[in-house]
Structure formats: C-alpha cells, structure tokens
Tab-separated table of C-alpha atoms in Angstrom:
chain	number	residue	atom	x	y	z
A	1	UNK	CA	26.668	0.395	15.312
A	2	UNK	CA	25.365	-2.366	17.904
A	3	UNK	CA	22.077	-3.554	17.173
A	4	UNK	CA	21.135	-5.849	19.778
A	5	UNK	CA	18.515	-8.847	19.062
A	6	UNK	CA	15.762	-10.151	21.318
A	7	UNK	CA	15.901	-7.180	23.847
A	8	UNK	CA	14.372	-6.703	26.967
A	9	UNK	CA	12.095	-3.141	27.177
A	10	UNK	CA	11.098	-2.995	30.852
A	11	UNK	CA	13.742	-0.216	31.644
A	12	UNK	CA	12.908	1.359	28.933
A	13	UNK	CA	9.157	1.854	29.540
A	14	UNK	CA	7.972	3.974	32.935
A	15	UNK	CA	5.449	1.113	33.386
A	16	UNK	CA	7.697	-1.028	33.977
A	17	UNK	CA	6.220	-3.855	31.214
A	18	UNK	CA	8.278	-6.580	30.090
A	19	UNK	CA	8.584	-7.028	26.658
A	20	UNK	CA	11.101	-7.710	23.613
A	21	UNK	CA	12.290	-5.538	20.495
A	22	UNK	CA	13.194	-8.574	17.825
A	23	UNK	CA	16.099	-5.783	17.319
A	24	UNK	CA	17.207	-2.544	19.534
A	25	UNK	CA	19.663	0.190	18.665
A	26	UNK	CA	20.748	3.364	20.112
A	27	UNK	CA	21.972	6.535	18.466
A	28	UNK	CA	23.803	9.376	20.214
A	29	UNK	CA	24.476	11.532	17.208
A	30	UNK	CA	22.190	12.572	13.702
A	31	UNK	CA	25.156	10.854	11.505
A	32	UNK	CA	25.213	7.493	13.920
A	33	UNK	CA	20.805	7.800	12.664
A	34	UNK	CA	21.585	8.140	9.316
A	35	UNK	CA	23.979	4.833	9.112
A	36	UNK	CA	21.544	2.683	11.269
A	37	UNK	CA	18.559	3.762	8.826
A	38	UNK	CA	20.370	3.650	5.569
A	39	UNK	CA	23.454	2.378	5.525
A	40	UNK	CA	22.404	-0.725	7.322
A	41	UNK	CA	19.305	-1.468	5.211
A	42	UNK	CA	16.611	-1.223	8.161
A	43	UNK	CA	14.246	1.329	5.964
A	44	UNK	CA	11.800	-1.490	5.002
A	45	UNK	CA	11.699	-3.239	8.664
A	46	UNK	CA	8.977	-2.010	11.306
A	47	UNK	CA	10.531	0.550	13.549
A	48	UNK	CA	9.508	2.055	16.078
A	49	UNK	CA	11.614	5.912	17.838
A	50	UNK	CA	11.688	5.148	21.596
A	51	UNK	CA	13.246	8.132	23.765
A	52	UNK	CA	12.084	7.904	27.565
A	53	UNK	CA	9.352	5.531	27.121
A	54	UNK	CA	7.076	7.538	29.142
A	55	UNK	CA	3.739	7.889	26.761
A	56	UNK	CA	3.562	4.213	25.740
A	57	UNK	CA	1.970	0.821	26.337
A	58	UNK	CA	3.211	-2.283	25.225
A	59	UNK	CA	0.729	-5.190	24.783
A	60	UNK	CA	2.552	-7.542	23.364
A	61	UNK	CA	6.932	-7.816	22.217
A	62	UNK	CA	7.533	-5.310	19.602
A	63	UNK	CA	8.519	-7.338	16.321
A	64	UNK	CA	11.116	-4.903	14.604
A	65	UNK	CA	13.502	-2.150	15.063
A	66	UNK	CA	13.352	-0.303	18.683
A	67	UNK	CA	15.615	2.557	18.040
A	68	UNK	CA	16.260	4.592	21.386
A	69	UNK	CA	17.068	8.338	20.146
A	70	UNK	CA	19.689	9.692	22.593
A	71	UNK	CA	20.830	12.833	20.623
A	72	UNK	CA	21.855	14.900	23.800
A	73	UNK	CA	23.202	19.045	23.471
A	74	UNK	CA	21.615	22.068	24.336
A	75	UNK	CA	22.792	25.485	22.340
A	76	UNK	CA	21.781	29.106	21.841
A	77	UNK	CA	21.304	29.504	18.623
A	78	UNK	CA	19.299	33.398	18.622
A	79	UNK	CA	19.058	36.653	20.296
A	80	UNK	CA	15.859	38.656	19.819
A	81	UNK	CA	15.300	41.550	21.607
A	82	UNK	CA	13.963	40.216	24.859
A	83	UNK	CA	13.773	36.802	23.623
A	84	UNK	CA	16.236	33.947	22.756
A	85	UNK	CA	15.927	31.012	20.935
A	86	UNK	CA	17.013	27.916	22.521
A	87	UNK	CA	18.055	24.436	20.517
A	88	UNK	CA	17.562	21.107	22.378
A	89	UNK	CA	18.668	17.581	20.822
A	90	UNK	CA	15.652	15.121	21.175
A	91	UNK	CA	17.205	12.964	23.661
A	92	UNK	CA	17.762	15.466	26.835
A	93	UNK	CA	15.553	15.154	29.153
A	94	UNK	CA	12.551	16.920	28.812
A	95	UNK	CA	12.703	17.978	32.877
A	96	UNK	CA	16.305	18.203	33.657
A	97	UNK	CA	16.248	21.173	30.169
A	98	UNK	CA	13.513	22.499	31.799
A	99	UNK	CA	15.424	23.223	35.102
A	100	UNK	CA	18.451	24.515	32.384
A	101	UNK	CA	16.696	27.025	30.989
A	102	UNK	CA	15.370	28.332	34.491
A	103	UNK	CA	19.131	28.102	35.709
A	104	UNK	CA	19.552	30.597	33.042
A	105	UNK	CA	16.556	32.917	33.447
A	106	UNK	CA	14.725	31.830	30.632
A	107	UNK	CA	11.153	31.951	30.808
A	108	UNK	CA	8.084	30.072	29.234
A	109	UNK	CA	9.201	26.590	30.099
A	110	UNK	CA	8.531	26.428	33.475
A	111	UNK	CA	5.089	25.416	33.818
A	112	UNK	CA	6.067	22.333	32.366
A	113	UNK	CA	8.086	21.007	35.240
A	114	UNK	CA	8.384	17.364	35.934
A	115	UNK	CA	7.002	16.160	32.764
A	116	UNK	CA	8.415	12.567	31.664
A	117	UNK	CA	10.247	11.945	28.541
A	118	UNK	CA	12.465	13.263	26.502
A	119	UNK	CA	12.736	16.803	24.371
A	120	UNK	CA	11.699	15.031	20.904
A	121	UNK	CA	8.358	13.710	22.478
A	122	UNK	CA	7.094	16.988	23.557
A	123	UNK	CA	6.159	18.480	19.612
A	124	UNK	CA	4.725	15.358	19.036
A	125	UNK	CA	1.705	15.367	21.517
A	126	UNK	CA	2.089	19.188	22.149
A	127	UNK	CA	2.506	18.576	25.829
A	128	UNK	CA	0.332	20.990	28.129
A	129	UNK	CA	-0.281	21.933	31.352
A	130	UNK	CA	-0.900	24.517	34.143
A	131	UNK	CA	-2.063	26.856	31.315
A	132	UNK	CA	1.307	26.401	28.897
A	133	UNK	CA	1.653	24.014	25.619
A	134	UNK	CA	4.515	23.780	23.614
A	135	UNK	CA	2.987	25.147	20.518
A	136	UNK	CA	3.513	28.260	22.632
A	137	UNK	CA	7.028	28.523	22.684
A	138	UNK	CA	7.885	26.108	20.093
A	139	UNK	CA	9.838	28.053	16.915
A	140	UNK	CA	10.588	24.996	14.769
A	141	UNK	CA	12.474	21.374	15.170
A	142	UNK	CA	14.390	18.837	12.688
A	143	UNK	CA	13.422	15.589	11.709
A	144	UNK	CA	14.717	13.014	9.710
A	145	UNK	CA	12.968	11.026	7.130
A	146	UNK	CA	13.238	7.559	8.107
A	147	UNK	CA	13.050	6.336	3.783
A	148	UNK	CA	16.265	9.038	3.158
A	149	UNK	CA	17.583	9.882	5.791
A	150	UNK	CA	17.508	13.470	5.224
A	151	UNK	CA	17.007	16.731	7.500
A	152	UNK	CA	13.795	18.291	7.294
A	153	UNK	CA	12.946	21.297	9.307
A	154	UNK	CA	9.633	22.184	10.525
A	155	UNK	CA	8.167	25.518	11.402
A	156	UNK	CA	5.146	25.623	13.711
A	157	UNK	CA	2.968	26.086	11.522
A	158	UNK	CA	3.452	22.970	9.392
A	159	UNK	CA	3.344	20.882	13.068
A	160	UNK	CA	-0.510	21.264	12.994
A	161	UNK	CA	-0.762	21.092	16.668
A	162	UNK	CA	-3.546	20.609	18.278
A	163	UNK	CA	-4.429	19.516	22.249
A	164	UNK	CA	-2.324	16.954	22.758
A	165	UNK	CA	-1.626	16.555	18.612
A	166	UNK	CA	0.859	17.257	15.895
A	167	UNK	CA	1.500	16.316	12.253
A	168	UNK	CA	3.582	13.709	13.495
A	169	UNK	CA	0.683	11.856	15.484
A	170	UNK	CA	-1.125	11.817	11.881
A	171	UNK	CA	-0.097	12.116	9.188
A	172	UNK	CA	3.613	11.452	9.217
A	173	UNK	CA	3.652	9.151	12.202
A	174	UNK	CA	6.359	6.691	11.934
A	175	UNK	CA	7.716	8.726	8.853
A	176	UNK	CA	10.412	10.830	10.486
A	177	UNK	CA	12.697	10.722	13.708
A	178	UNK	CA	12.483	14.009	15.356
A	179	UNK	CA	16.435	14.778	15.793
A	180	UNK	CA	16.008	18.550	17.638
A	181	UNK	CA	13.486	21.030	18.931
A	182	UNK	CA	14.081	24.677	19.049
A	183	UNK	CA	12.088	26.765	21.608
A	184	UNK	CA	11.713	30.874	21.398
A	185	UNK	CA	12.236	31.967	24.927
A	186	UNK	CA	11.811	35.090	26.861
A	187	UNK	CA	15.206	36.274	28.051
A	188	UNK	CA	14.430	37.524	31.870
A	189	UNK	CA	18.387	38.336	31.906
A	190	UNK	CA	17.514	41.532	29.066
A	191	UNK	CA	13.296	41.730	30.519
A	192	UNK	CA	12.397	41.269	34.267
A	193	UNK	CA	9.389	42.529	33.123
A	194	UNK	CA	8.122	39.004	32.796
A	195	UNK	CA	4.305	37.843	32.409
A	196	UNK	CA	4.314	34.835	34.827
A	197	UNK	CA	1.410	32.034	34.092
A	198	UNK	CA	-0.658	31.762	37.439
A	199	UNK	CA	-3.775	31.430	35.602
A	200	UNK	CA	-4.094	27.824	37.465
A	201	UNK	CA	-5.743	28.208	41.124
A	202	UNK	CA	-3.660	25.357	41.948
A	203	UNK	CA	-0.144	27.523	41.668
A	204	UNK	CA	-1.622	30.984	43.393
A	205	UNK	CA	-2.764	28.353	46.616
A	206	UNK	CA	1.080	26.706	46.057
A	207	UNK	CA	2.782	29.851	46.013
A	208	UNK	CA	0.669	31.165	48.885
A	209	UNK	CA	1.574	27.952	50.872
A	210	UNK	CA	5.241	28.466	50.221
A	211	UNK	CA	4.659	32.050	51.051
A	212	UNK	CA	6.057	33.225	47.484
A	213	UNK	CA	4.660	36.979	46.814
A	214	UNK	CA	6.968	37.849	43.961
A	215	UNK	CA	7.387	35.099	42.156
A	216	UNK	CA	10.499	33.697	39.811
A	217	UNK	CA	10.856	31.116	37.047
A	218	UNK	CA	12.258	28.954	40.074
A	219	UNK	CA	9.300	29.319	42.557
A	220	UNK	CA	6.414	28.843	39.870
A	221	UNK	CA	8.667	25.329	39.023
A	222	UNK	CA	9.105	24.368	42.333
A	223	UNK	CA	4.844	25.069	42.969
A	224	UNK	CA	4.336	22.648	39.833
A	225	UNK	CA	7.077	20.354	40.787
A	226	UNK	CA	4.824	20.067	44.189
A	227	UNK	CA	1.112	19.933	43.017
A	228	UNK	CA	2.390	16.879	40.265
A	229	UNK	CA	4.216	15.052	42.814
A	230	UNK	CA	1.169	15.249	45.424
A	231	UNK	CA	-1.078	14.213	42.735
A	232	UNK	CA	0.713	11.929	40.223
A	233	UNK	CA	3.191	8.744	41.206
A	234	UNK	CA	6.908	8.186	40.919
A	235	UNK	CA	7.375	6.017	37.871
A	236	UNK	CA	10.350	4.846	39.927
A	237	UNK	CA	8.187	3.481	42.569
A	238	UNK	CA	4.738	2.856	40.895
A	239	UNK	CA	4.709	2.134	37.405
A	240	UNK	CA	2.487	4.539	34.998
A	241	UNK	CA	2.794	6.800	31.920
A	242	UNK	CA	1.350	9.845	33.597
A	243	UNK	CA	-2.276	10.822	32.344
A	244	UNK	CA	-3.784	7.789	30.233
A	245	UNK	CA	-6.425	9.692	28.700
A	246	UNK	CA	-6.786	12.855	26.915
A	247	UNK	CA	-9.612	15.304	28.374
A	248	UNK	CA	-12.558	15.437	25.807
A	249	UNK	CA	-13.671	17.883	24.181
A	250	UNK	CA	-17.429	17.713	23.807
A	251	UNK	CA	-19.741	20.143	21.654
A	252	UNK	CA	-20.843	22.821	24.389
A	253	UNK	CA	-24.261	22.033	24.168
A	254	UNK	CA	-24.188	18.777	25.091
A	255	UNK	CA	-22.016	19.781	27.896
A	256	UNK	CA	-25.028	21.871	28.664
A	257	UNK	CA	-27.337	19.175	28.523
A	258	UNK	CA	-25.808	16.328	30.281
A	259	UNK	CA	-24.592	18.900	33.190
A	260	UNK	CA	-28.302	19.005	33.922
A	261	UNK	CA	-28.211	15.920	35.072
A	262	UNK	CA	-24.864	16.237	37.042
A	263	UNK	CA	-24.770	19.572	37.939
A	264	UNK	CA	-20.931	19.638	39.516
A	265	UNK	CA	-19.801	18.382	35.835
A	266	UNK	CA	-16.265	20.859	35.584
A	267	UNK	CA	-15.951	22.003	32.237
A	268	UNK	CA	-13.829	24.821	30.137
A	269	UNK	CA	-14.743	26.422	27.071
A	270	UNK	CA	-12.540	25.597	24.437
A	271	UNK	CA	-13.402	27.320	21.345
A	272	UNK	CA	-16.728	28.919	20.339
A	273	UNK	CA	-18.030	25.734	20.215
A	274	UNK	CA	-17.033	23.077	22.402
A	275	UNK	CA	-15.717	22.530	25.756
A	276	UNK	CA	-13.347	20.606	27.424
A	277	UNK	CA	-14.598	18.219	30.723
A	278	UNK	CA	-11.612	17.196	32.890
A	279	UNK	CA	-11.325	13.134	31.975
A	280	UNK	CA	-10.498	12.379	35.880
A	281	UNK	CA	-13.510	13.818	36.920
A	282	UNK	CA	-15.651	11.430	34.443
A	283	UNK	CA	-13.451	8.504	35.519
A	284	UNK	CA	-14.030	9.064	39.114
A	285	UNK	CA	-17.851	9.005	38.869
A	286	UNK	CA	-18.082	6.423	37.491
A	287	UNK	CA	-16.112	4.612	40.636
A	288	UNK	CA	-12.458	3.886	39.611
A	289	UNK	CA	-10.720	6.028	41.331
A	290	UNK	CA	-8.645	4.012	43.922
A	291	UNK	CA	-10.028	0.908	42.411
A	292	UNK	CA	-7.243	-2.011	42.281
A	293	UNK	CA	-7.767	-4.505	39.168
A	294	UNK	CA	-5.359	-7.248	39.180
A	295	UNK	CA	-2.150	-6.150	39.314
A	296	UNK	CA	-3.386	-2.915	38.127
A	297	UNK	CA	-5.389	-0.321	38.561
A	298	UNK	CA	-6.494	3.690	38.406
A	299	UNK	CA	-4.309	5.853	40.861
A	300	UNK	CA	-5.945	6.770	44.585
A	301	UNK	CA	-4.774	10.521	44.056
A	302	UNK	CA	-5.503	10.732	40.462
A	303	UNK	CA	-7.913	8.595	38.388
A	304	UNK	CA	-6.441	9.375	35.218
A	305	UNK	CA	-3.733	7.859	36.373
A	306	UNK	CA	-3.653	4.247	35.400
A	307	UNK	CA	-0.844	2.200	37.458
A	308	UNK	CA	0.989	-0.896	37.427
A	309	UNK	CA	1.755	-1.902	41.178
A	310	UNK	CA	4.112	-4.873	39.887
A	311	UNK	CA	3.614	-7.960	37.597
A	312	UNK	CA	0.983	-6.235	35.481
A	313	UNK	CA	1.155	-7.022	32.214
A	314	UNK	CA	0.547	-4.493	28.834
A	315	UNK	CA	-2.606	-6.383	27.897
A	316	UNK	CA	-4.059	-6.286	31.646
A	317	UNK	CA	-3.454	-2.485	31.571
A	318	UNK	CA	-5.203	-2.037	28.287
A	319	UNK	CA	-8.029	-4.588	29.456
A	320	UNK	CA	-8.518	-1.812	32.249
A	321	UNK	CA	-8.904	1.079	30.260
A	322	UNK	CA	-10.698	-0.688	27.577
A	323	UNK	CA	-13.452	-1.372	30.802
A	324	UNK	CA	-12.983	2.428	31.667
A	325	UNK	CA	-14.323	3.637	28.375
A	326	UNK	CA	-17.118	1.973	28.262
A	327	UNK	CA	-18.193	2.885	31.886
A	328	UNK	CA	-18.051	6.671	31.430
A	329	UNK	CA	-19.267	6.242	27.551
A	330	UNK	CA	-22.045	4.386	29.443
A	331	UNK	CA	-22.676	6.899	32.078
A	332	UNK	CA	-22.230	10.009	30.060
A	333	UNK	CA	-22.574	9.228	26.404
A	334	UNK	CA	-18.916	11.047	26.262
A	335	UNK	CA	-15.703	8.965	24.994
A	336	UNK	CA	-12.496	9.473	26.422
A	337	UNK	CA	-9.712	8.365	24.616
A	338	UNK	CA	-6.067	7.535	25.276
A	339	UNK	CA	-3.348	10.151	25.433
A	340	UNK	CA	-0.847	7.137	25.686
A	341	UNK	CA	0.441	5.276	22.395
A	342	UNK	CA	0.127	1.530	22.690
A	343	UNK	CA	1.680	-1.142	21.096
C-alpha cells in the first residue's frame, strides 16, 4: 500500500484550497482498507475518509492520515415485487450512479441529479433535494470500524437521519469508513405505474419549458440537471462545495412573529412544530448575495453558495461565513449553520 507523505489536497477538494495531508492513502478495495487501518498500525493516528471532497473546508494542512475511499462496483443484489435493491461501493460517483440507475429504469434516484461527491457521503448528511432524501430510498449500507477493522451493517433505522444528519455526523463520526450503500428502488422495467416527484414548482415550469407532458426518470433528471446548473457553479470553473449552509429550522411561532416584520419571509412547515426558512433567502437580505470578499465571496445566482474565484484561502472562506452568521443572526435573531464540514 502507498502512503504518500506531505501531500497536496487542492484536487482533491471542489474548492480548489491548497493544503497538505502529513500522510495520504488510497484504497480501491474493503481488504486494501483493512491492511492500511490495521495491518499498518494507523488506528491511533488522526484520520480523516476523503471521497470527492465536495462537502468540506480546509482551514489549515490536515496533520494525519487522508485516506481517499475509492471502493468502485455497482450490483443487484434483490428483486421485490416492483422494487429492486441496488448495492453501490462508496467511491462511485454519486451522479454518474445516478444516471446508471436511470439507464436502467430505476426510479427514486433521480431527483438527486448532479449532486457532488461520492456514494458513501450521501447517508452521511442524508442528501436532499427537489422533494427526495436518501433516507427515502436508503435500505441499509456497510461500514467499517476504523479500531477493528470489521464490517458492520446498518439498517435505516439505526442511521438516525435527520435533514441533512445521520449517526455518522454524531455520534460515530470518525469511527467507521462507510465501505457500501444499498438503495431499495422502484423497478419501472416490472411497474410503469410510477409516482414521479414534481412536487417542486421549479421541475413542472422545467418540464413545461422542455415541453415534457409525460414525463420519464430521464426528463425529470435532465429538468434538475438544468435548474442546478442555472443556479449553482461548476466546481470545475468556480470553486465551491455547493450549499454552505443548512436551511434552519425555526420553532413556527417565531417564524410567525418575525414574518411580521418581513412579510415575504418563505417558509415550510416542517413538523407540527417548526418550520423550515430557505437559508439563501436570509443571506440575501441581509446583502451578500453577489457580494465579492477578497478572493471570495457568496455566489451572484445563489447566495448560499459561497465561492472561491482563485487564490482564496480555507481560512478567508470561513472568515466569510463566520461574517455571514452574524449578519442574519443580527437581522433575524435566526442562526444558520454550516452544511459543509471544515477542517
């Protein structure tokens, strides 16, 4: 197994930051895992599971282990009536299985089109959007405890998800490596009879625009593949890590009160409680939308979107959202806080 010393991060982060791992490793296979985490006697060293680098700040060089999981394989491994369950090793690429399972008519995936990373991020933060998390397709995934090295499986219930949370967030973060995922799928090939997820107004106006009237896993990809990319930047042109912050969730009746004061305040009931504010909207109020800081700055289409536009470094980045806080906690008495890890 190479383990490389002093090594440089910028490819490996979508912002684009330079820093160094004191050591870096890859592993293409569960048993090449096991030897780098036991056999070589890194269980006591600081480690930390990189797969596309997409949800992560770094503020400073990482001092310890950066091990890059690039388990790759997709299998069938169920048939269920109308459904099928689908396994995924945690280094594919979270978009390019995506587009796999729509090649094969297998629905409940496709909302999430053109989401960055890799397959063993996406139980961790319980990615979400255009009205689909994976909590709801997710059947159960295997991890590896990072002190043994043994296989652990996980069934949904024992990921405590939660928006944009998991178990592994918590409780056991930086206590296992998350080796495969395993999704429960509808099976369109067996059921045409398919419940599509248009409940965004942003997809029914998409479809309408590509004049789509009977839609298929394919078109309702392609209309979320088109809103993100008008809205959100090319990593490969403009560094960023997608949406900084997480949307807050605020008890309703202070929604209630402060939208007295700002009557076009968005918000969506999120329990029986509490309700959920869109974070942009908060962010753009309070006039950073567009704004440039540095070599940094929050996105012109998107203000949740904070961007590197070249030569930023981890700390500037973090400098600006520290300042972002504080402006909307200060405007709104409402804390927003990041979606992205940092480092």
């Amino acid at each position: 197994m190479d383990i490389q010393q002093n090594k440089e991060l910028q490819p490996y982060n979508t912002f684009g930051l330079q820093a160094r791992a004191s050591s870096f490793a890859e592993a293409t296979d569960v048993q090449q895992l096991q030897e780098l985490l036991v056999k070589h006697g890194l269980l006591a060293e600081n480690i930390l599971i990189l797969g596309g680098g997409s949800n992560m700040l770094f503020t400073k060089d990482f001092e310890g282990l950066v091990l890059r999981n690039a388990i790759k394989g997709i299998e069938v491994v169920n048939r269920l009536h109308h459904h099928v369950d689908v396994k995924a090793n945690a280094g594919e690429n979270w978009h390019e299985f995506v587009l796999y399972c729509i090649a094969k008519n297998y629905g409940g995936i496709e909302n999430l089109s053109l989401i960055p990373g890799c397959v063993g991020a996406a139980p961790m933060q319980n990615i979400g959007a255009y009205g689909v998390e994976i909590k709801d397709v997710f059947l159960s995934l295997e991890a590896m405890d990072i002190k043994t090295g043994h296989i652990r499986t996980f069934a949904k219930e024992e990921c405590h998800f939660g928006y944009r949370e998991s178990v592994f967030k918590r409780e056991l973060k930086n206590k296992y490596v998350i080796t495969s995922v395993t999704f429960r799928l509808h099976d369109l090939n067996l059921n045409p009879h398919y419940n599509f997820n248009r409940s965004y107004g942003d997809i029914e106006a998409q479809l309408a625009e590509m004049k789509v009237f009977e839609p298929t896993l394919k078109a309702i990809s392609d209309a979320v593949i088109r809103i993100r990319s008008s809205k959100l930047p090319d990593p490969k042109v403009l560094g960023n890590a997608g949406s900084f912050f997480k949307n807050p969730v605020i008890p309703t009746k202070q929604y209630q009160d402060t939208k007295a004061y700002y009557p076009l305040m968005p918000g969506y009931i999120a329990n029986d409680t509490e309700t959920k504010v869109p974070a942009g909207w908060l962010i753009e109020q309070c006039g950073w939308k567009g704004k440039r800081v540095g070599n940094t700055g929050s996105h012109a289409s998107q203000a949740l979107v904070l961007v590197n536009y070249g030569g930023a470094s981890g700390k500037e980045i973090y400098n600006l959202a520290l300042a972002i806080q504080q402006s909307v906690r200060e405007k709104f008495n409402i804390t927003i806080e990041p979606e992205v890890n940092l480092y």
